[in-house]
Short mmCIF file of C-alpha atoms and ligand atoms in Angstrom, two decimals:
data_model
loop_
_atom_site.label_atom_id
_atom_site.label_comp_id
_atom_site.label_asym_id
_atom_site.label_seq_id
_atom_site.Cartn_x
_atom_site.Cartn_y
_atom_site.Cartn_z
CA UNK L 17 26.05 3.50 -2.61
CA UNK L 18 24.67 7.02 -2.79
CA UNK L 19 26.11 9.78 -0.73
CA UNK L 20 22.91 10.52 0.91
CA UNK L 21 24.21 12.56 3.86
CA UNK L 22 25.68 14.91 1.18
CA UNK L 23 22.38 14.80 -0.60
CA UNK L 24 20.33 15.77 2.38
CA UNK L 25 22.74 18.42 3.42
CA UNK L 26 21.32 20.98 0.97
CA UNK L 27 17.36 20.28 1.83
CA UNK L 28 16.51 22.41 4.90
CA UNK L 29 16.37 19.53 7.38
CA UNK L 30 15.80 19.84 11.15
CA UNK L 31 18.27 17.20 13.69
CA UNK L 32 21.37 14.90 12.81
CA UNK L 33 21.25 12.38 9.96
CA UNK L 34 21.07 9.02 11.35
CA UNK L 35 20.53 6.15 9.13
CA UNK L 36 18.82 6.40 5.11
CA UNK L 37 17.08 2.86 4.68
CA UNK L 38 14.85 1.69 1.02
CA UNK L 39 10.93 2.37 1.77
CA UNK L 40 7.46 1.24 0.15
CA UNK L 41 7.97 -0.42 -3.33
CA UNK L 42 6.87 1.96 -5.74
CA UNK L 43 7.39 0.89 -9.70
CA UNK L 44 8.94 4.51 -10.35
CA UNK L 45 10.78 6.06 -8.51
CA UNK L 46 13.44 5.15 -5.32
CA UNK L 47 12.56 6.01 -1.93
CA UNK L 48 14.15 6.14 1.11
CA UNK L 49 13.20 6.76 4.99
CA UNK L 50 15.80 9.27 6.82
CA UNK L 51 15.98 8.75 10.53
CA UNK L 52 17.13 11.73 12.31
CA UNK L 53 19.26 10.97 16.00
CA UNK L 54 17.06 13.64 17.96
CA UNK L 55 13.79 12.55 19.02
CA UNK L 56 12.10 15.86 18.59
CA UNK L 57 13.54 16.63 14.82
CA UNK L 58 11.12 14.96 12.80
CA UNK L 59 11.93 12.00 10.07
CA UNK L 60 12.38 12.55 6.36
CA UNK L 61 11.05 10.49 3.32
CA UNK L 62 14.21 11.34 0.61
CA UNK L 63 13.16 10.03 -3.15
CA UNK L 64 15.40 9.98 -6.11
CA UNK L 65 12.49 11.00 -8.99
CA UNK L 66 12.48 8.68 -11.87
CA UNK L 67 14.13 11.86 -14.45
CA UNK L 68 13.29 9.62 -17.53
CA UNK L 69 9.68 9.36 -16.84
CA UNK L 70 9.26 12.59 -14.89
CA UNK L 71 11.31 14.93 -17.69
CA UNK L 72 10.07 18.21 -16.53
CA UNK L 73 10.77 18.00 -12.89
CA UNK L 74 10.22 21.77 -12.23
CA UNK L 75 6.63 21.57 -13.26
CA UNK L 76 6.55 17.95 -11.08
CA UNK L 77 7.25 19.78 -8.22
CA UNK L 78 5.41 22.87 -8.86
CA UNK L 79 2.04 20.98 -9.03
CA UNK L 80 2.66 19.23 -5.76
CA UNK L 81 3.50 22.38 -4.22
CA UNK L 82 0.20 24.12 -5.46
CA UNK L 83 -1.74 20.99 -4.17
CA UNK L 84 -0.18 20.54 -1.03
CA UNK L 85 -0.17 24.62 -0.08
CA UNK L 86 -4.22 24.66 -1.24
CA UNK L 87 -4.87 21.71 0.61
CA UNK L 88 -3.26 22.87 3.99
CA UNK L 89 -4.95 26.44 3.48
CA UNK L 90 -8.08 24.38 3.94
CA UNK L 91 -7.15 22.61 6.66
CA UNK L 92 -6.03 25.81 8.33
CA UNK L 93 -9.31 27.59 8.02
CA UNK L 94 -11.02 24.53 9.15
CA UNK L 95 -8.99 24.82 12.11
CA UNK L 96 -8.15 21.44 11.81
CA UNK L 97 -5.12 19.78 14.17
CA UNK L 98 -2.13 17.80 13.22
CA UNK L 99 -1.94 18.90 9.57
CA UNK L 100 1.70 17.68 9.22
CA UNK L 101 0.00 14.31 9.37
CA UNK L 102 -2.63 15.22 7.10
CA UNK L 103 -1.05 16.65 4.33
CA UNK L 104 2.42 16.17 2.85
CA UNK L 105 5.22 19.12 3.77
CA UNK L 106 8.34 19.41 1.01
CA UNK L 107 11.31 21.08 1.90
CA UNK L 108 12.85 23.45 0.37
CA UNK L 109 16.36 23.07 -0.24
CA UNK L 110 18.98 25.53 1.18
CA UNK L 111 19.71 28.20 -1.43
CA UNK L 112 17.16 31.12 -0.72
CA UNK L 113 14.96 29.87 -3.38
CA UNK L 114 11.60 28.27 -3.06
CA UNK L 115 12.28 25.06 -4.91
CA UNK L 116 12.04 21.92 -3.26
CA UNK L 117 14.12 19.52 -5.68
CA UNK L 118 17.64 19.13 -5.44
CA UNK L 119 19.87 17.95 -9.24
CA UNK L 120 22.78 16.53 -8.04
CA UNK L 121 24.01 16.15 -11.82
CA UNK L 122 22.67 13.22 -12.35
CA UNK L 123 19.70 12.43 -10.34
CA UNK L 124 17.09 14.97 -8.80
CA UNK L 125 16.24 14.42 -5.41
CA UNK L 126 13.61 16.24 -2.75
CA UNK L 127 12.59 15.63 0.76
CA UNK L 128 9.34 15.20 2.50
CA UNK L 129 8.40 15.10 6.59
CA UNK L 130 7.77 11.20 7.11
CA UNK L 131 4.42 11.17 8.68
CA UNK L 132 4.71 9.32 12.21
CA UNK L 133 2.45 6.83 13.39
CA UNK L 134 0.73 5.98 10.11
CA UNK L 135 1.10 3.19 7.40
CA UNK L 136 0.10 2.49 4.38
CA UNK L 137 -1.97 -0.63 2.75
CA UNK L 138 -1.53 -3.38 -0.17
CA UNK L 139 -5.39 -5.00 0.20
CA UNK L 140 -8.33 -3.15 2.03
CA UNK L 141 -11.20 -4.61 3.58
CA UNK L 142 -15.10 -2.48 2.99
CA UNK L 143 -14.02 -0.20 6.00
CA UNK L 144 -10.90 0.72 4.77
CA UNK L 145 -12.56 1.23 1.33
CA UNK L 146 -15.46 3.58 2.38
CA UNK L 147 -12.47 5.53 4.05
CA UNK L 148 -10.60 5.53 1.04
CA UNK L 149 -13.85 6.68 -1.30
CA UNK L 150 -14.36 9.42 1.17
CA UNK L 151 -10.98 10.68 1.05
CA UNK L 152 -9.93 10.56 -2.67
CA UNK L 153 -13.47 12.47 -3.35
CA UNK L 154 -12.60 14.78 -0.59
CA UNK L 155 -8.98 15.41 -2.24
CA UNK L 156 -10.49 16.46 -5.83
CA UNK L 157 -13.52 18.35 -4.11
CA UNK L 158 -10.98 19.95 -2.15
CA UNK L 159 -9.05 20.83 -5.60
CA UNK L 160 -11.91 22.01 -7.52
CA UNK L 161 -11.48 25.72 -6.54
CA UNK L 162 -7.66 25.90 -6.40
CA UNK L 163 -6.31 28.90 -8.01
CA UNK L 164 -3.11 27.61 -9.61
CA UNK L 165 -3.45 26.32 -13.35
CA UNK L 166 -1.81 22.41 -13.35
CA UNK L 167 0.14 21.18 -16.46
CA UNK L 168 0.18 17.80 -16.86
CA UNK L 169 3.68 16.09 -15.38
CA UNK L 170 3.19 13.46 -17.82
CA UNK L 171 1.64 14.83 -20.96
CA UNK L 172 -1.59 12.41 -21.95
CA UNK L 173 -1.15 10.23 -18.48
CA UNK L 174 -4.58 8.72 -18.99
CA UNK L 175 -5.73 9.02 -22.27
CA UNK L 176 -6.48 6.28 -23.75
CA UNK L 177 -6.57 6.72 -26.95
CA UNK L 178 -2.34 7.91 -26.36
CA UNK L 179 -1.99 4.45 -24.51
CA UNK L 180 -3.54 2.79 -27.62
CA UNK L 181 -1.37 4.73 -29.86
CA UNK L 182 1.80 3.91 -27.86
CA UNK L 183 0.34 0.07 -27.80
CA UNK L 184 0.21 0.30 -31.81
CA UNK L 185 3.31 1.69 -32.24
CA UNK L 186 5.01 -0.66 -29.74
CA UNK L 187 3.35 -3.80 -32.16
CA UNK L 188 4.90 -2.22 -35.11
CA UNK L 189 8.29 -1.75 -34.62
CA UNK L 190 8.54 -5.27 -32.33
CA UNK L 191 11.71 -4.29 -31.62
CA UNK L 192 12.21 -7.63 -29.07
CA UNK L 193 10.03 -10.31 -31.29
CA UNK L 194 7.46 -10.35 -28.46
CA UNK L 195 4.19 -9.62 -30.70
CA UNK L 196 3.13 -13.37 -32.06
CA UNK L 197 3.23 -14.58 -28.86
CA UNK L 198 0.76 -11.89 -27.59
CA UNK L 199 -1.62 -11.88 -30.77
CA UNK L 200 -4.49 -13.36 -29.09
CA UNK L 201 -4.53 -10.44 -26.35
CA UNK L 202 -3.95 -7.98 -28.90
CA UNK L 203 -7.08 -8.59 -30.09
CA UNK L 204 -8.80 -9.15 -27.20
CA UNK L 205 -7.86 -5.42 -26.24
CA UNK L 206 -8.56 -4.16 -29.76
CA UNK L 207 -12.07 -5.51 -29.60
CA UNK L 208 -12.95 -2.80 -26.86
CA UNK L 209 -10.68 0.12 -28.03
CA UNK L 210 -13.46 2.14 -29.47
CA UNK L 211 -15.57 1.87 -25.91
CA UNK L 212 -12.57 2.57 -23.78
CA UNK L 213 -12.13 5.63 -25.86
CA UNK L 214 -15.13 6.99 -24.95
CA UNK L 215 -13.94 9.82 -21.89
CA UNK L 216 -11.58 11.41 -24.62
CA UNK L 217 -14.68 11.73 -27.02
CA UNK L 218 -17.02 13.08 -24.61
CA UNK L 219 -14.51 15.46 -23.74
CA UNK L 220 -14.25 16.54 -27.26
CA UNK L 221 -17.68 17.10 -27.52
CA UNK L 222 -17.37 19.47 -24.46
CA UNK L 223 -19.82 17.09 -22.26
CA UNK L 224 -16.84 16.03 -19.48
CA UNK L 225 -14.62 18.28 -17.67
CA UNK L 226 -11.28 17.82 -16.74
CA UNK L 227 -10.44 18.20 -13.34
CA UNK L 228 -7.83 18.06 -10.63
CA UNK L 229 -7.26 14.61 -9.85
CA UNK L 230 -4.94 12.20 -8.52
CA UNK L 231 -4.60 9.94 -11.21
CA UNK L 232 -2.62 7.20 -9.32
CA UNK L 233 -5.15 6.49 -6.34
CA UNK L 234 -3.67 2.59 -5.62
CA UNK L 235 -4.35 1.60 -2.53
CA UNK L 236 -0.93 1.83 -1.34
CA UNK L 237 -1.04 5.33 -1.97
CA UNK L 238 -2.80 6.56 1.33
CA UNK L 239 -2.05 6.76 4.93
CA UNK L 240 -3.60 5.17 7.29
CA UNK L 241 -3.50 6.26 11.15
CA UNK L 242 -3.75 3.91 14.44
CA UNK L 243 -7.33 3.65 14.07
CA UNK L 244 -7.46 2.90 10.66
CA UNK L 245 -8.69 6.53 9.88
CA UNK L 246 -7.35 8.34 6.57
CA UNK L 247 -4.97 10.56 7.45
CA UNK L 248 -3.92 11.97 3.48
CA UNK L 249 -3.39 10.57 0.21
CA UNK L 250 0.46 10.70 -0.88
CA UNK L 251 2.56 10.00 -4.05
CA UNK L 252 1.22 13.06 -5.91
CA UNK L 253 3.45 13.38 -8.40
CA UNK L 254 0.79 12.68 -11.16
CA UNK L 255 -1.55 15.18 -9.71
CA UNK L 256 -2.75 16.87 -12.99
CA UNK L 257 -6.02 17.53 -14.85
CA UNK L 258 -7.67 14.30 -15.82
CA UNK L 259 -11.23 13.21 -15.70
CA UNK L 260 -12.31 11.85 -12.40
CA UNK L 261 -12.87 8.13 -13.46
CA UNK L 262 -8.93 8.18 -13.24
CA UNK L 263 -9.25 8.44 -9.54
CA UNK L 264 -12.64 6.29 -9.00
CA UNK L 265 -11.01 3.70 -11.98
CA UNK L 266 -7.77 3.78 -10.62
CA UNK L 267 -8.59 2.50 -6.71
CA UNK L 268 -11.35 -0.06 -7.54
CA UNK L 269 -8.43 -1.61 -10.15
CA UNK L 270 -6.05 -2.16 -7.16
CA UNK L 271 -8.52 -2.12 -4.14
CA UNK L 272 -11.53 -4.25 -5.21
CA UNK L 273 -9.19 -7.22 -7.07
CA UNK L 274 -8.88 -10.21 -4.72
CA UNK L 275 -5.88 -11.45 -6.13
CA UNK L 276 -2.62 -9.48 -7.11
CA UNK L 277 -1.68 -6.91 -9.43
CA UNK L 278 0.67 -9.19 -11.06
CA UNK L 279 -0.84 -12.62 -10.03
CA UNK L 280 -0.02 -15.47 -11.56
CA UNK L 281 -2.84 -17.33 -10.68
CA UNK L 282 -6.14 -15.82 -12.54
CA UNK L 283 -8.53 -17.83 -10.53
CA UNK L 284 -7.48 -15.56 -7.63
CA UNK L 285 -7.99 -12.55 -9.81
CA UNK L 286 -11.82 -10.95 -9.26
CA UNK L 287 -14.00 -7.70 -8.97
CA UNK L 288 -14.86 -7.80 -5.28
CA UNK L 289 -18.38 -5.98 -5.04
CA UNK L 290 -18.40 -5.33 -1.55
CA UNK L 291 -15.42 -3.23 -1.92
CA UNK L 292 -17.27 -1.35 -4.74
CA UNK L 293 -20.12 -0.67 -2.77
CA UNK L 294 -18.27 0.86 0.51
CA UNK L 295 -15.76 2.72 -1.89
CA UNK L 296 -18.53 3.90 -3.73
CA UNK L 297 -20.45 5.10 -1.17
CA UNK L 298 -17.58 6.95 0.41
CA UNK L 299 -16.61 8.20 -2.43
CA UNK L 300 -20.17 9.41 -3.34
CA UNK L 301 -20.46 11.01 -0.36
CA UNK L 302 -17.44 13.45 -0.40
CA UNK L 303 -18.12 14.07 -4.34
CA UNK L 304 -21.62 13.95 -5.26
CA UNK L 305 -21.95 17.91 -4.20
CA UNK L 306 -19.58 18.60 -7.97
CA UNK L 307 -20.25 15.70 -10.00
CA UNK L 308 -22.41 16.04 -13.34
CA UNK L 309 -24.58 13.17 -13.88
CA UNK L 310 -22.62 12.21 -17.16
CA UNK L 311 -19.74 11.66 -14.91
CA UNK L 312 -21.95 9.80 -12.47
CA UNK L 313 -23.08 8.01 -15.21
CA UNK L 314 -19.87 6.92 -16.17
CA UNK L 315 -18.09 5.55 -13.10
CA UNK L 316 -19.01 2.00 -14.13
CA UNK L 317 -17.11 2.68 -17.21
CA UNK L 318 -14.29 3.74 -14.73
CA UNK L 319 -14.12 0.72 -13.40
CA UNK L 320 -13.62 -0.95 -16.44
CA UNK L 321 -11.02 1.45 -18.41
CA UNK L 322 -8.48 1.39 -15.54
CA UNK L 323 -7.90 -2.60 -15.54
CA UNK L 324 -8.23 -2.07 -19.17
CA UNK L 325 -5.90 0.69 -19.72
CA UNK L 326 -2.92 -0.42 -17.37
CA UNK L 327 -3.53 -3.85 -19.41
CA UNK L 328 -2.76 -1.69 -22.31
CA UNK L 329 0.32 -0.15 -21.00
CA UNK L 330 2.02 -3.27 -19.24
CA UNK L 331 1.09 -5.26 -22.52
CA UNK L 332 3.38 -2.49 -24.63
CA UNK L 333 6.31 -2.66 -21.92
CA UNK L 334 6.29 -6.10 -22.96
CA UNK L 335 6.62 -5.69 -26.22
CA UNK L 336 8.59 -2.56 -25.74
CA UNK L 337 10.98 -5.20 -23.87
CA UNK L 338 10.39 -4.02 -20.51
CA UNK L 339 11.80 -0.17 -20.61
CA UNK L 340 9.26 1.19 -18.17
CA UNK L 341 8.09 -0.75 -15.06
CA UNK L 342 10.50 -1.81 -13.18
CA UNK L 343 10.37 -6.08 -13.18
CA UNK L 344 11.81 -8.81 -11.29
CA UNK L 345 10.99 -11.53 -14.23
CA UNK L 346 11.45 -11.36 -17.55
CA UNK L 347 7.99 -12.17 -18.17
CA UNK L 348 6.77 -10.10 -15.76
CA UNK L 349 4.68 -7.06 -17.74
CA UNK L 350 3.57 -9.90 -19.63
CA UNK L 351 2.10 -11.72 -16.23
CA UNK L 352 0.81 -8.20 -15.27
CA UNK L 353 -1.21 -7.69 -18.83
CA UNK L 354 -2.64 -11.14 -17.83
CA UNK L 355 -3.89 -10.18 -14.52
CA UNK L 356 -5.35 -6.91 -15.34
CA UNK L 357 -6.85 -8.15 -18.41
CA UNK L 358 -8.43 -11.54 -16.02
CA UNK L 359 -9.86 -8.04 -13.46
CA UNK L 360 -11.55 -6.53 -16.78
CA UNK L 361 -13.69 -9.26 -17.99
CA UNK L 362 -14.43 -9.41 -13.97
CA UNK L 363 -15.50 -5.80 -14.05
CA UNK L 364 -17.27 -6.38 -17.36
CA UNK L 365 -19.47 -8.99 -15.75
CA UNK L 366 -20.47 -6.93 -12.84
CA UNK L 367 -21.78 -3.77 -14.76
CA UNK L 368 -25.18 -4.15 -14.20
CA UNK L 369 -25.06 -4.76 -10.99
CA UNK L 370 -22.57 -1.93 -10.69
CA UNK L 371 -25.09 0.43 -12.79
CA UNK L 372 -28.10 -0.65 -10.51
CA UNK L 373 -26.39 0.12 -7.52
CA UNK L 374 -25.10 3.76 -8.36
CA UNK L 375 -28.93 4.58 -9.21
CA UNK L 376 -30.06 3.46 -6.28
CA UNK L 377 -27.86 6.09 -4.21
CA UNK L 378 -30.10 9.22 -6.32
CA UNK L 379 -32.74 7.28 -5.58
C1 GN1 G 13 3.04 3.23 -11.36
O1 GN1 G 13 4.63 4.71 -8.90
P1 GN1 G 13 3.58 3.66 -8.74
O2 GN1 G 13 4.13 2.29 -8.62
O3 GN1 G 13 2.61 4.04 -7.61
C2 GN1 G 13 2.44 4.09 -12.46
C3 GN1 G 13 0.94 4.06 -12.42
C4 GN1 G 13 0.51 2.63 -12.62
C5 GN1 G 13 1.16 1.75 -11.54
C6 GN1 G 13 0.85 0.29 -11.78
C7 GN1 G 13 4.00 7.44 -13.12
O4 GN1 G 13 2.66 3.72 -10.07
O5 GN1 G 13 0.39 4.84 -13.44
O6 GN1 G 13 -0.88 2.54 -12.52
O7 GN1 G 13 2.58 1.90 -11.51
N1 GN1 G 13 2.93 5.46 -12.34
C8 GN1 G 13 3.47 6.09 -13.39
O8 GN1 G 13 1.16 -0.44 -10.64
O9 GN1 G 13 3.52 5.60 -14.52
MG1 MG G 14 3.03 4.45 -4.97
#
């Protein structure tokens, strides 16, 4: 067991240490809640950061802090209550500087405010998912005119034709014999490479921007207040320059599948239109005022390369031998490709309808 009172000791906490217990179940990284003994010292959210996947740590935290500080400027000047709630706070850790991780020589830590009286989801019902739309557009409207330049915390996050390399690679070396068994999915996925492809070529080709995005907008990745209201979107450590289907792509994948990430059971797995339409429409409604009509164009697209891409990457963990996401089965990326690839022919079957409804909101 971690020393975590020694670990918290150097972030600039308010209140006595009570108890550190596990929170959420994030594939990445480790979190834990920290319950201080005073009832007016707020709680902490303490996370060991995943140092193998997150390598450059002090850009990591330097992005959150530029999206966090722009985002409660805003809130400020829209003289907006409560903005603890509505906005992460880091701390910065006690040595005069303004960083807000902590190395403890093997592990780098940092510290958050827990937000009180809010919780987050694992399915969402239309409501929820209009709320949702609303808010993720809201975040990368809110980001458009920030004056910090972002690197990208993991180089090539959502490029797909990098995924498709890595997948390629991964098939090649077959360093744990998995790739026979997996042939026929291989070449299901290879059949729509080229498609998928398409944001990186149209970025090429200077017709889509790049913009400040979430890029990991699962549904469990917002908090909810008592009424069911948005209060912010959290787990920003992937908040870099992307295109915007990452965000759009990334919710419907998680939110609008009636079955489970990782279900076992395909017949459960399917692209649940109603939760496309309310998500859309919320999200349409924070982000129509800076989207081009290419990108418009493209969210149906969106929907599709998310399912498609995270197919992709659990399908070379497999074969990798399971080096990334964490599992609790050895066959579990392998159940995971499954699902997400089950979601994708789902999507792919609900285009049109998709395509009709987004013109009928410029209508
Ligand atoms: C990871 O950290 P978590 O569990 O929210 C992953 C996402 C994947 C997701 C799949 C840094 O997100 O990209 O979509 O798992 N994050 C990273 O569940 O790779
Ligand atoms: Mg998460």
């Amino acid at each position: 067991m971690k020393d975590f009172k020694d670990i918290v000791s150097h972030f600039a906490t308010e209140g006595t240490i009570d108890t550190v217990k596990p929170l959420g179940n994030g594939l990445i990284n480790d979190t834990y809640i920290v319950r201080t003994a005073e009832p007016t010292a707020p709680d902490y959210v303490l996370q060991r950061i995943n140092h193998n996947i997150f390598t450059d740590v002090e850009t990591l935290q330097r992005n959150i802090q530029a999206v966090t500080a722009h985002i409660r400027r805003k809130l400020e000047a829209a003289g907006e209550d409560d903005i603890d709630r509505k906005v992460l706070r880091f701390l910065p850790v006690r040595d005069n500087t303004d960083r807000t991780y902590y190395f403890d020589g093997d592990s780098y830590w940092r510290m958050m405010v827990f937000i009180p009286r809010a919780h987050t989801l694992e399915a969402v019902n239309p409501e929820s998912s209009r709320f949702a739309g609303e808010a993720f557009g809201r975040f990368q409207a809110s980001l458009v005119d920030i004056p910090d330049t972002l690197k990208e915390s993991i180089p090539d996050f959502h490029n797909m034709e990098f995924r498709l390399k890595q997948l390629h690679d991964a098939v090649a070396a077959d360093p744990v014999g998995r790739v026979k068994e997996v042939q026929p999915l291989l070449d299901e996925l290879e059949s729509r490479a080229e498609e998928m492809c398409k944001a990186e070529r149209l970025h090429r080709e200077g017709k889509l921007p790049k913009r400040i995005c979430h890029c990991d907008t699962k549904v469990n990745n917002m908090m909810f207040d008592e009424d069911g209201r948005i209060l912010c979107v959290i787990d920003l450590d992937t908040v870099m320059p992307s295109f915007i289907f990452s965000d759009y792509g990334d919710f419907l994948r998680t939110g609008a599948n009636t079955g489970a990430e990782d279900d076992k059971d395909l017949n459960r797995v399917e692209f649940n239109m109603d939760i496309f339409r309310a998500f859309t429409e919320g999200y349409l409604s924070s982000a129509r005022g800076f989207l081009t009509p290419l990108e418009i164009e493209n969210l149906p697209y969106a929907a599709a390369l998310f399912p498609y891409m995270q197919a992709v990457r659990f399908l070379t963990d497999y074969i990798n031998g399971d080096t990334y996401y964490k599992i609790q089965y050895p066959d579990h990326n392998l159940v995971r490709t499954r699902a997400q690839f089950k979601l994708l022919q789902s999507v792919e079957a609900h285009t049109p309808e998709m395509r009709e409804f987004i013109a009928a909101q410029f209508a």
